Amino acid sequence: MSNGSDAIVIARNVEKTYDGGRGVAVHALKGIDLTVTRAEVVAIMGPSGCGKTTR
């Protein structure tokens, strides 16, 4: 884990909530932190249709 001094991307407390139908909120992400430092490679992986490109 980086101390943040060499970070090129920092995201803190990321949340994504969407309407799951019938007024039910679905929390896809909650309280996610991410720090990416120079020379790191980051990939978001998962099966087709799992929401990797959800906006």
mmCIF file of N, CA and C in Angstrom:
data_model
loop_
_atom_site.group_PDB
_atom_site.id
_atom_site.type_symbol
_atom_site.label_atom_id
_atom_site.label_comp_id
_atom_site.label_asym_id
_atom_site.label_seq_id
_atom_site.Cartn_x
_atom_site.Cartn_y
_atom_site.Cartn_z
ATOM 1 N N MET A 1 0.845 -1.179 0.000
ATOM 2 C CA MET A 1 0.000 0.000 0.000
ATOM 3 C C MET A 1 0.882 1.230 0.000
ATOM 4 N N SER A 2 0.546 2.150 -0.821
ATOM 5 C CA SER A 2 1.312 3.384 -0.944
ATOM 6 C C SER A 2 0.924 4.368 0.150
ATOM 7 N N ASN A 3 1.861 5.237 0.501
ATOM 8 C CA ASN A 3 1.547 6.292 1.460
ATOM 9 C C ASN A 3 0.909 7.487 0.774
ATOM 10 N N GLY A 4 0.753 7.422 -0.564
ATOM 11 C CA GLY A 4 0.099 8.489 -1.303
ATOM 12 C C GLY A 4 1.052 9.480 -1.919
ATOM 13 N N SER A 5 2.315 9.504 -1.489
ATOM 14 C CA SER A 5 3.251 10.501 -1.994
ATOM 15 C C SER A 5 3.643 10.246 -3.443
ATOM 16 N N ASP A 6 3.600 8.991 -3.897
ATOM 17 C CA ASP A 6 3.938 8.680 -5.282
ATOM 18 C C ASP A 6 2.710 8.245 -6.081
ATOM 19 N N ALA A 7 1.529 8.562 -5.587
ATOM 20 C CA ALA A 7 0.283 8.168 -6.243
ATOM 21 C C ALA A 7 0.007 9.034 -7.465
ATOM 22 N N ILE A 8 -0.507 8.388 -8.528
ATOM 23 C CA ILE A 8 -0.946 9.139 -9.704
ATOM 24 C C ILE A 8 -2.468 9.138 -9.814
ATOM 25 N N VAL A 9 -3.122 8.197 -9.125
ATOM 26 C CA VAL A 9 -4.583 8.155 -9.039
ATOM 27 C C VAL A 9 -4.942 7.800 -7.605
ATOM 28 N N ILE A 10 -5.837 8.584 -7.017
ATOM 29 C CA ILE A 10 -6.331 8.289 -5.675
ATOM 30 C C ILE A 10 -7.848 8.424 -5.699
ATOM 31 N N ALA A 11 -8.540 7.398 -5.241
ATOM 32 C CA ALA A 11 -9.996 7.437 -5.099
ATOM 33 C C ALA A 11 -10.309 6.994 -3.675
ATOM 34 N N ARG A 12 -11.144 7.747 -2.997
ATOM 35 C CA ARG A 12 -11.479 7.439 -1.607
ATOM 36 C C ARG A 12 -12.990 7.368 -1.425
ATOM 37 N N ASN A 13 -13.415 6.369 -0.689
ATOM 38 C CA ASN A 13 -14.813 6.198 -0.304
ATOM 39 C C ASN A 13 -15.754 6.191 -1.516
ATOM 40 N N VAL A 14 -15.385 5.449 -2.554
ATOM 41 C CA VAL A 14 -16.184 5.370 -3.777
ATOM 42 C C VAL A 14 -17.437 4.541 -3.516
ATOM 43 N N GLU A 15 -18.572 5.033 -4.010
ATOM 44 C CA GLU A 15 -19.836 4.326 -3.876
ATOM 45 C C GLU A 15 -20.564 4.314 -5.208
ATOM 46 N N LYS A 16 -21.284 3.233 -5.471
ATOM 47 C CA LYS A 16 -22.156 3.134 -6.641
ATOM 48 C C LYS A 16 -23.412 2.418 -6.208
ATOM 49 N N THR A 17 -24.529 3.111 -6.328
ATOM 50 C CA THR A 17 -25.826 2.544 -5.987
ATOM 51 C C THR A 17 -26.725 2.677 -7.205
ATOM 52 N N TYR A 18 -27.468 1.641 -7.505
ATOM 53 C CA TYR A 18 -28.401 1.728 -8.616
ATOM 54 C C TYR A 18 -29.737 1.131 -8.220
ATOM 55 N N ASP A 19 -30.754 1.460 -9.011
ATOM 56 C CA ASP A 19 -32.107 0.991 -8.757
ATOM 57 C C ASP A 19 -32.231 -0.448 -9.242
ATOM 58 N N GLY A 20 -32.467 -1.341 -8.325
ATOM 59 C CA GLY A 20 -32.606 -2.750 -8.660
ATOM 60 C C GLY A 20 -34.030 -3.139 -9.038
ATOM 61 N N GLY A 21 -34.908 -2.155 -9.119
ATOM 62 C CA GLY A 21 -36.303 -2.425 -9.460
ATOM 63 C C GLY A 21 -37.177 -2.437 -8.225
ATOM 64 N N ARG A 22 -38.412 -2.038 -8.411
ATOM 65 C CA ARG A 22 -39.394 -1.997 -7.324
ATOM 66 C C ARG A 22 -38.919 -1.167 -6.142
ATOM 67 N N GLY A 23 -38.128 -0.129 -6.437
ATOM 68 C CA GLY A 23 -37.671 0.777 -5.386
ATOM 69 C C GLY A 23 -36.573 0.237 -4.494
ATOM 70 N N VAL A 24 -35.970 -0.867 -4.892
ATOM 71 C CA VAL A 24 -34.903 -1.469 -4.093
ATOM 72 C C VAL A 24 -33.554 -0.930 -4.559
ATOM 73 N N ALA A 25 -32.807 -0.319 -3.650
ATOM 74 C CA ALA A 25 -31.469 0.190 -3.968
ATOM 75 C C ALA A 25 -30.453 -0.941 -3.846
ATOM 76 N N VAL A 26 -29.611 -1.058 -4.863
ATOM 77 C CA VAL A 26 -28.552 -2.067 -4.851
ATOM 78 C C VAL A 26 -27.223 -1.344 -4.721
ATOM 79 N N HIS A 27 -26.468 -1.651 -3.677
ATOM 80 C CA HIS A 27 -25.163 -1.031 -3.451
ATOM 81 C C HIS A 27 -24.095 -1.915 -4.101
ATOM 82 N N ALA A 28 -23.648 -1.510 -5.292
ATOM 83 C CA ALA A 28 -22.632 -2.288 -6.006
ATOM 84 C C ALA A 28 -21.253 -2.056 -5.406
ATOM 85 N N LEU A 29 -20.986 -0.830 -4.989
ATOM 86 C CA LEU A 29 -19.725 -0.470 -4.334
ATOM 87 C C LEU A 29 -20.054 0.393 -3.133
ATOM 88 N N LYS A 30 -19.300 0.223 -2.069
ATOM 89 C CA LYS A 30 -19.519 1.061 -0.886
ATOM 90 C C LYS A 30 -18.222 1.133 -0.094
ATOM 91 N N GLY A 31 -17.693 2.347 0.070
ATOM 92 C CA GLY A 31 -16.502 2.547 0.883
ATOM 93 C C GLY A 31 -15.223 2.019 0.259
ATOM 94 N N ILE A 32 -15.132 2.048 -1.061
ATOM 95 C CA ILE A 32 -13.955 1.514 -1.755
ATOM 96 C C ILE A 32 -12.869 2.585 -1.865
ATOM 97 N N ASP A 33 -11.640 2.234 -1.497
ATOM 98 C CA ASP A 33 -10.469 3.103 -1.652
ATOM 99 C C ASP A 33 -9.522 2.471 -2.663
ATOM 100 N N LEU A 34 -8.902 3.307 -3.495
ATOM 101 C CA LEU A 34 -7.951 2.822 -4.490
ATOM 102 C C LEU A 34 -6.842 3.844 -4.654
ATOM 103 N N THR A 35 -5.605 3.370 -4.603
ATOM 104 C CA THR A 35 -4.436 4.201 -4.883
ATOM 105 C C THR A 35 -3.602 3.485 -5.932
ATOM 106 N N VAL A 36 -3.298 4.185 -7.016
ATOM 107 C CA VAL A 36 -2.461 3.633 -8.081
ATOM 108 C C VAL A 36 -1.194 4.470 -8.145
ATOM 109 N N THR A 37 -0.060 3.794 -8.087
ATOM 110 C CA THR A 37 1.223 4.494 -8.154
ATOM 111 C C THR A 37 1.856 4.309 -9.530
ATOM 112 N N ARG A 38 2.798 5.179 -9.826
ATOM 113 C CA ARG A 38 3.510 5.122 -11.101
ATOM 114 C C ARG A 38 4.074 3.717 -11.311
ATOM 115 N N ALA A 39 3.969 3.205 -12.516
ATOM 116 C CA ALA A 39 4.471 1.896 -12.954
ATOM 117 C C ALA A 39 3.598 0.720 -12.507
ATOM 118 N N GLU A 40 2.503 0.960 -11.786
ATOM 119 C CA GLU A 40 1.577 -0.122 -11.452
ATOM 120 C C GLU A 40 0.639 -0.363 -12.622
ATOM 121 N N VAL A 41 0.191 -1.595 -12.759
ATOM 122 C CA VAL A 41 -0.803 -1.955 -13.764
ATOM 123 C C VAL A 41 -2.058 -2.396 -13.019
ATOM 124 N N VAL A 42 -3.203 -1.818 -13.386
ATOM 125 C CA VAL A 42 -4.463 -2.123 -12.715
ATOM 126 C C VAL A 42 -5.461 -2.607 -13.759
ATOM 127 N N ALA A 43 -6.186 -3.674 -13.456
ATOM 128 C CA ALA A 43 -7.203 -4.201 -14.368
ATOM 129 C C ALA A 43 -8.473 -4.497 -13.588
ATOM 130 N N ILE A 44 -9.610 -4.214 -14.207
ATOM 131 C CA ILE A 44 -10.904 -4.589 -13.644
ATOM 132 C C ILE A 44 -11.361 -5.809 -14.427
ATOM 133 N N MET A 45 -11.528 -6.913 -13.715
ATOM 134 C CA MET A 45 -11.830 -8.182 -14.381
ATOM 135 C C MET A 45 -13.137 -8.767 -13.868
ATOM 136 N N GLY A 46 -13.802 -9.491 -14.738
ATOM 137 C CA GLY A 46 -15.022 -10.174 -14.365
ATOM 138 C C GLY A 46 -15.704 -10.734 -15.589
ATOM 139 N N PRO A 47 -16.691 -11.593 -15.383
ATOM 140 C CA PRO A 47 -17.385 -12.199 -16.512
ATOM 141 C C PRO A 47 -18.221 -11.177 -17.276
ATOM 142 N N SER A 48 -18.545 -11.509 -18.495
ATOM 143 C CA SER A 48 -19.378 -10.654 -19.330
ATOM 144 C C SER A 48 -20.714 -10.390 -18.636
ATOM 145 N N GLY A 49 -21.136 -9.128 -18.649
ATOM 146 C CA GLY A 49 -22.428 -8.774 -18.077
ATOM 147 C C GLY A 49 -22.438 -8.527 -16.586
ATOM 148 N N CYS A 50 -21.271 -8.498 -15.936
ATOM 149 C CA CYS A 50 -21.252 -8.336 -14.478
ATOM 150 C C CYS A 50 -21.196 -6.877 -14.032
ATOM 151 N N GLY A 51 -21.110 -5.914 -14.977
ATOM 152 C CA GLY A 51 -21.168 -4.504 -14.604
ATOM 153 C C GLY A 51 -19.853 -3.765 -14.590
ATOM 154 N N LYS A 52 -18.852 -4.274 -15.245
ATOM 155 C CA LYS A 52 -17.537 -3.605 -15.258
ATOM 156 C C LYS A 52 -17.607 -2.220 -15.879
ATOM 157 N N THR A 53 -18.529 -2.002 -16.811
ATOM 158 C CA THR A 53 -18.635 -0.696 -17.470
ATOM 159 C C THR A 53 -19.876 0.065 -17.035
ATOM 160 N N THR A 54 -20.496 -0.334 -15.944
ATOM 161 C CA THR A 54 -21.688 0.344 -15.444
ATOM 162 C C THR A 54 -21.371 1.789 -15.111
ATOM 163 N N ARG A 55 -22.241 2.682 -15.554
ATOM 164 C CA ARG A 55 -22.037 4.113 -15.277
ATOM 165 C C ARG A 55 -22.882 4.563 -14.138
#
